[in-house]
Each structure stands twice: as C-alpha cells, then as structure tokens.
CSV table of C-alpha atoms in Angstrom, one decimal:
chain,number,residue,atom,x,y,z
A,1,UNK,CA,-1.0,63.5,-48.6
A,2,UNK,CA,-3.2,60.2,-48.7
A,3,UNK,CA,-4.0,59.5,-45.1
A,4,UNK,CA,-4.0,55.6,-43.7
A,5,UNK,CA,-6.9,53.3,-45.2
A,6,UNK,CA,-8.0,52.0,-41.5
A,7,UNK,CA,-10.3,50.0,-43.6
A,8,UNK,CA,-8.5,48.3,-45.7
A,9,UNK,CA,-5.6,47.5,-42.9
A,10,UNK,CA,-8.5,46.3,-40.7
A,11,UNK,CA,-9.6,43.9,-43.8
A,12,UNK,CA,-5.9,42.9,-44.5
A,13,UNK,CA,-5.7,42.2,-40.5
A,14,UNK,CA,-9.1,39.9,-40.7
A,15,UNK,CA,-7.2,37.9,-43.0
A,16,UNK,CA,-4.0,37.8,-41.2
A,17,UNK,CA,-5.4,36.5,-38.3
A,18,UNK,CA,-7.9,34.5,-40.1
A,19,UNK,CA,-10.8,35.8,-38.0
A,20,UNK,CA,-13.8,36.0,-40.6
A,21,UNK,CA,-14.5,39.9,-39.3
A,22,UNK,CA,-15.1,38.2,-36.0
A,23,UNK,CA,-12.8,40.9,-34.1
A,24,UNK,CA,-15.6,40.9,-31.3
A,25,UNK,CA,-15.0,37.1,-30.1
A,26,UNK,CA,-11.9,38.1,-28.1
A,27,UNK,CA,-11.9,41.9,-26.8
A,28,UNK,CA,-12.1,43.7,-23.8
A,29,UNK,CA,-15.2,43.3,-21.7
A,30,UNK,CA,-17.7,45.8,-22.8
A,31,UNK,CA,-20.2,47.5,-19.9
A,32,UNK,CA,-23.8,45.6,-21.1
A,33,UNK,CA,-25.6,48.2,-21.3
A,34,UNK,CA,-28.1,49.8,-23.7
A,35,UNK,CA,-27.9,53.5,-23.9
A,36,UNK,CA,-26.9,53.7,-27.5
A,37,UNK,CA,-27.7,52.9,-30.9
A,38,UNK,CA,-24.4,51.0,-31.0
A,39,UNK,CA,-24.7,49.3,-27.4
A,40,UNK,CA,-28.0,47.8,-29.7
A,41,UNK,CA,-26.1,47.1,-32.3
A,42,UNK,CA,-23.4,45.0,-30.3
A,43,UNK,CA,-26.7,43.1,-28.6
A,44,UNK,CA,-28.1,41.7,-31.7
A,45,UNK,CA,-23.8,41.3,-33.1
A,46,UNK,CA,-23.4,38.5,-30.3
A,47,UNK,CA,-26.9,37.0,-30.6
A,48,UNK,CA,-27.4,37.0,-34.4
A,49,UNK,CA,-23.4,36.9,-35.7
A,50,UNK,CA,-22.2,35.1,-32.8
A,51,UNK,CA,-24.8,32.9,-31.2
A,52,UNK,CA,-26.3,32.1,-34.2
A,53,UNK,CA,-23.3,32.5,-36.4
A,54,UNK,CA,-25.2,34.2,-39.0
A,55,UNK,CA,-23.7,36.3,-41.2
A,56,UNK,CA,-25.5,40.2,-41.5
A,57,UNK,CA,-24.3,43.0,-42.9
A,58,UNK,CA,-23.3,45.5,-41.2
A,59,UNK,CA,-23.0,43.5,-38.2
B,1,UNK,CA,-9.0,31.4,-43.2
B,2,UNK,CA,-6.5,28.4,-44.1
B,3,UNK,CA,-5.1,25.5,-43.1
B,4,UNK,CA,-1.6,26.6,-42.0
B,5,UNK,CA,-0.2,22.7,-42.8
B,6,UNK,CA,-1.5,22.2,-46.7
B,7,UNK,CA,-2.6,25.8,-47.4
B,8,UNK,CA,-6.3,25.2,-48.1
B,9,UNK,CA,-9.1,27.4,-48.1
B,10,UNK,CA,-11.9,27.2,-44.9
B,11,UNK,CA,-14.2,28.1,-43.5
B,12,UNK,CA,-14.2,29.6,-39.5
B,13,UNK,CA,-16.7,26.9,-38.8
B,14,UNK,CA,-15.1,24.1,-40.5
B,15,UNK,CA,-14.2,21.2,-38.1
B,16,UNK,CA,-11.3,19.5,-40.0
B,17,UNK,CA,-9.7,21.3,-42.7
B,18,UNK,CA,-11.3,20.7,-46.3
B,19,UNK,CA,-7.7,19.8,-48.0
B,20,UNK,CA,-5.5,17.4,-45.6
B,21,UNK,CA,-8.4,16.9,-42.9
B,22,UNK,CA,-6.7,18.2,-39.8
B,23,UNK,CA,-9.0,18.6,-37.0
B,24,UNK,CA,-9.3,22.1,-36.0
B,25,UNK,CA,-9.4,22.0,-32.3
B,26,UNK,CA,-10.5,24.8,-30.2
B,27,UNK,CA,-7.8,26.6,-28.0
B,28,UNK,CA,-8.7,28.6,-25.3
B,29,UNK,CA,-8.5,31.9,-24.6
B,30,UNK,CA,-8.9,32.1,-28.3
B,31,UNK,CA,-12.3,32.0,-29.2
B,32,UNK,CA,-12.9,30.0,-32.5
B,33,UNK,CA,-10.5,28.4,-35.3
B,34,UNK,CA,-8.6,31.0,-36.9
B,35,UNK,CA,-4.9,31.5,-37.8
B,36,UNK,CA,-3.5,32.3,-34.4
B,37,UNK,CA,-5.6,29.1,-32.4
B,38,UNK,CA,-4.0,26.7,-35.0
B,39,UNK,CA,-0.5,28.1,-34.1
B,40,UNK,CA,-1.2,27.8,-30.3
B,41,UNK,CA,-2.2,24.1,-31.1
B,42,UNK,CA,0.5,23.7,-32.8
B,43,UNK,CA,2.9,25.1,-30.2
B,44,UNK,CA,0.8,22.7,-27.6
B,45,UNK,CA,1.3,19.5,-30.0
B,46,UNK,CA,5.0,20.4,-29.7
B,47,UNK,CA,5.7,20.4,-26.1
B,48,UNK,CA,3.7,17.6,-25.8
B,49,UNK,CA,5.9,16.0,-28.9
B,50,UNK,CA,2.6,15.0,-30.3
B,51,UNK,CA,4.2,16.9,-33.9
B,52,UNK,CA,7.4,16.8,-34.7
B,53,UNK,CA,9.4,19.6,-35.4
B,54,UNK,CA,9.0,19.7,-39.5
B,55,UNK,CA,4.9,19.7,-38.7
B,56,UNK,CA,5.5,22.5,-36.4
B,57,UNK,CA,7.9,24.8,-38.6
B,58,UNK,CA,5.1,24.4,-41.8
B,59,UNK,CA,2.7,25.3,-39.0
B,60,UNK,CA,5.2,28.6,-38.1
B,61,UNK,CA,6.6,29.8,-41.4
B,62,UNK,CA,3.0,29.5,-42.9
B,63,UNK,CA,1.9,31.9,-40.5
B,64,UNK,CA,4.7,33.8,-40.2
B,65,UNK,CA,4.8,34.2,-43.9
B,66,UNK,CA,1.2,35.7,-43.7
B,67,UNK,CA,2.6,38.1,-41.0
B,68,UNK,CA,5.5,39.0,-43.5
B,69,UNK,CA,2.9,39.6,-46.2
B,70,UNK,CA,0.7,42.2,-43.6
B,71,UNK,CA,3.8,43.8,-42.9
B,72,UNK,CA,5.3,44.5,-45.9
B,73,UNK,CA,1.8,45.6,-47.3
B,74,UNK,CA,1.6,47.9,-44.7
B,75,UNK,CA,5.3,48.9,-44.5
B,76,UNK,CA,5.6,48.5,-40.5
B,77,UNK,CA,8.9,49.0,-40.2
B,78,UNK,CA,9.4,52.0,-41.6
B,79,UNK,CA,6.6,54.1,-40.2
B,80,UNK,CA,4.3,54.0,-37.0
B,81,UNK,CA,0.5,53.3,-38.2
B,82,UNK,CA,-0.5,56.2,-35.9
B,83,UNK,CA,1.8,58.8,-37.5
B,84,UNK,CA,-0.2,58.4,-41.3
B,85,UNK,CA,-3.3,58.7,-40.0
B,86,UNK,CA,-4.9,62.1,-41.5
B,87,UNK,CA,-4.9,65.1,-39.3
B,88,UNK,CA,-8.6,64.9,-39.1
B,89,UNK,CA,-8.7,61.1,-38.0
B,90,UNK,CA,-6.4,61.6,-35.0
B,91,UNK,CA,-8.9,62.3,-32.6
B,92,UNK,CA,-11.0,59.2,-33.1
B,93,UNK,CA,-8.4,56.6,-34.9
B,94,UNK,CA,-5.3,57.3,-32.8
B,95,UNK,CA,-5.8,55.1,-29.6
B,96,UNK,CA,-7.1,52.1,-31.0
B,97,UNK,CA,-4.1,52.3,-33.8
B,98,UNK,CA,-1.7,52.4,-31.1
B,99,UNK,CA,-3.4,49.3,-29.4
B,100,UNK,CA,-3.4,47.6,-32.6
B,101,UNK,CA,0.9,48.6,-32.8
B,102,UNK,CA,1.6,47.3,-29.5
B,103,UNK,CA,-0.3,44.0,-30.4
B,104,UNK,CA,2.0,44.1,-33.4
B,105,UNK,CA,4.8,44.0,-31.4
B,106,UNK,CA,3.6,41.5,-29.8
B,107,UNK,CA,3.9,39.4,-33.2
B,108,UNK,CA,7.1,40.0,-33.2
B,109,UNK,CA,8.2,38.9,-30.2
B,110,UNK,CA,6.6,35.7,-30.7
B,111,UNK,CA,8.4,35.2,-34.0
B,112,UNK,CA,11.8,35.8,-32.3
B,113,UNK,CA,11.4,33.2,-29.1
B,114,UNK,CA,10.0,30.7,-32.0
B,115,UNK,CA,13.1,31.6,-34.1
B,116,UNK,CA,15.5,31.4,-31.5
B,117,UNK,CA,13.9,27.7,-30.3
B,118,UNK,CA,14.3,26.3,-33.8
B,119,UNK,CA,18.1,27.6,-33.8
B,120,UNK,CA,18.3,25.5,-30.9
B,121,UNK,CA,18.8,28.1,-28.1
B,122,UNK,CA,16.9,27.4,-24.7
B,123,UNK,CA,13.6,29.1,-25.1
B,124,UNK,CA,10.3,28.9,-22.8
B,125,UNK,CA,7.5,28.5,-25.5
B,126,UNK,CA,4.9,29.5,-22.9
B,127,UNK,CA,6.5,33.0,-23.6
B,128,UNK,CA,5.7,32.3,-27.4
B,129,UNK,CA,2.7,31.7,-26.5
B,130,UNK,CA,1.5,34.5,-24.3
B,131,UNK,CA,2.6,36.7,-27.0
B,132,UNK,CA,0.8,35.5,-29.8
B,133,UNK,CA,-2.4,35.3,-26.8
B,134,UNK,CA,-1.6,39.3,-26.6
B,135,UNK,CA,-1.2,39.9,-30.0
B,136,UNK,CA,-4.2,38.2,-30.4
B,137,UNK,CA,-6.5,40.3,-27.9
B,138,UNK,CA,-5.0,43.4,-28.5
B,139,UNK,CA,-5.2,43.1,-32.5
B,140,UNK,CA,-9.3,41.9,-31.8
B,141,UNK,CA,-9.6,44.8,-29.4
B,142,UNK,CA,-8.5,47.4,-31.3
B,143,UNK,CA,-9.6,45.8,-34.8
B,144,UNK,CA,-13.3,45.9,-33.3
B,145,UNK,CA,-13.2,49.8,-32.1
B,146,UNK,CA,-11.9,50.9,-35.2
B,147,UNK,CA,-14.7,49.1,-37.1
B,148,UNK,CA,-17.4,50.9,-34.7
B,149,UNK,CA,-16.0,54.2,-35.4
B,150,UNK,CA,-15.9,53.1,-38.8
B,151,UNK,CA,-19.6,52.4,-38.9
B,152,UNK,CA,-20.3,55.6,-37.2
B,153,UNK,CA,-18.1,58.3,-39.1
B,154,UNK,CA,-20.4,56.4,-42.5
B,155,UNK,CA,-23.8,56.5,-40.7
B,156,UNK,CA,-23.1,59.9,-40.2
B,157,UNK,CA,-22.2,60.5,-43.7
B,158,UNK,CA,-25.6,58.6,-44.8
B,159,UNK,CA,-27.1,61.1,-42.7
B,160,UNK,CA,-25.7,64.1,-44.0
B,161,UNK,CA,-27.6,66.6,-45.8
B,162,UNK,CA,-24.7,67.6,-47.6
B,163,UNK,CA,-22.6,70.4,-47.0
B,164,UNK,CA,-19.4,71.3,-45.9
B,165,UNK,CA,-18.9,68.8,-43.6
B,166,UNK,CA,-15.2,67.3,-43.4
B,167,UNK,CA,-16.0,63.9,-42.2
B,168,UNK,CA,-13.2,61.6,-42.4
B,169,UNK,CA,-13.5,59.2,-45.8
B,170,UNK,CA,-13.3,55.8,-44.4
C-alpha cells in the first residue's frame, strides 16, 4: 500500500495558503540555539530567505 | 500566490496585485501577503464596510474554492492524514500531521461562521477570524517540521553507503 506523499501535500499546502514555502514566517517559537546542523541551517533560513528574501535551495 | 479578487498570478513580495492593482496590505499576526492575510483584510474591510458584501464573497469563495481543491485532492473527508502515513513514517511524521489536521479543522470552522454570516444568521466574524489565524499557525507549524524532517530523512539518504537501510522515501 502507497503510504502518504508528505511532500507533495506540504507543496499542495504552500499553494493553498499562498505562502511561497515560507512555512517558517509564522511558527512556534524555536529555542535560538546552535547545537545542530539544522539549528544552523534555520540561522542562515531567517537571515538569507527571510531577511534578505533571497531565494536558496534547500533553504 | 493570487489575487483572491481577479485571480492573477503574484508574487509574495508584490505590493499591489499585477492584474486589478489591489494593494496587498500587511495583516498582523500574519507575516507577509499570502492567501490567508488577504482574507483577514478582507474580513477587516467588511466590518469596517469599507467592501461591500459582493467584494467580500469573491474574496471568500476564491479561497474557499482553493480549500475545496486541497481537500478533494487530498480526500480529507474520508480519511485522517495520520492514518496513511507508512508504518515506517509514524514515528517521525505522525505529530506534526496531526498538527497540520487540527489546523484543518480549523479551515473549516471558518468556512462555516463565514457561511452562516452570508445566510444572514448573527455571526461574530472575530470568531472567523481567529480560526483562519489558527489554521494559519498551526498549518505553518506543522508544514515547517515536516519539511525539516523531510530534509533530514534525504540528507541521510545522500549519506548512505548503500545497503539495507529502510529509510522512509520522501
């Protein structure tokens, strides 16, 4: 049995919602810290995607 | 995104729409112009009767007909979202699936109070618009921590060496 595309419903919710990907504008507060690769990778998400509104992959 | 009065194409960033030139006005708490800030304006320009009610329902059925679309596609009323997920995405997808359902619901709710005001029953729109506010957080919430896993469960398939690993296709 083919399991749910979360992908795909994410992309089809991005459009719903009219968002441009930007699901990080509006979500709960995150702890600021860097311990992680991905705590890193939300860093440079709000400085380069959202501060600068720049679009990267994988960001 | 589009213009929920004429339809057009834009862009998040646009000021005024690129078809009929409506301003898109920023609406706290939501951050940025996107479908759900231009139906809180318009529920705003309503009270205020700054629209009148044919502007507002092109506003609502637009949207609400993009809802329809995402829930048809995705067949939300006959099964949960968390009840599909494969066995061996559970673990990780489960919670923030169920976040994004209750935001759904949300939706829903705000679609009935709207419905039930343009029948002419006595509705409180601020309760329209706290749940499209909800539905809003909650779908951003739980949109975003899927995505992360998302971008984890593939970085860890970049890194595999191949195998028998039963990492989740994503």
């Amino acid at each position: 049995m083919q399991g749910l595309d979360v992908q795909e419903l994410v992309n089809d919710l991005d459009e719903l919602l009219g968002v441009g990907g930007n699901f990080w504008a509006l979500e709960q507060p995150r702890k600021l810290t860097l311990n992680a690769p991905e705590e890193l990778e939300n860093l440079f998400r709000d400085l380069l995607v959202d501060t600068f509104g720049m679009e990267v992959q994988g960001l | 995104m589009i213009c929920l009065r004429c339809a057009a194409e834009n862009n998040e960033k646009s000021e005024e729409c690129s078809g009929c030139q409506h301003p898109f006005q920023s609406r706290p708490p939501v951050v940025g112009h996107n479908h759900v800030s231009q139906m809180l304006c318009a529920l705003d320009d309503l009270r205020e009767e700054e629209i009148d009610l044919e502007t507002f329902e092109t506003v609502y059925h637009a949207f609400a007909g993009q809802f329809e679309s995402f829930a048809e596609k995705w067949e939300l009323a006959s099964q949960g979202l968390v009840e599909r997920l494969a066995h061996s995405m559970k673990e990780t997808y489960a919670t923030p699936l169920a976040q994004l359902e209750e935001s759904l619901g949300q939706a829903y709710l705000a679609f009935e109070l709207i419905d039930a005001f343009l029948e002419g029953e006595e509705v409180a729109l601020e309760e329209a618009e706290t749940a499209l506010v909800t539905f809003f957080r909650g779908s951003c919430a739980s949109a975003a921590r899927i995505l992360e896993e998302v971008d984890r469960a593939k970085a860890r398939t970049n890194t595999s060496r191949g195998g028998l690993l039963n990492l989740p296709q994503v």
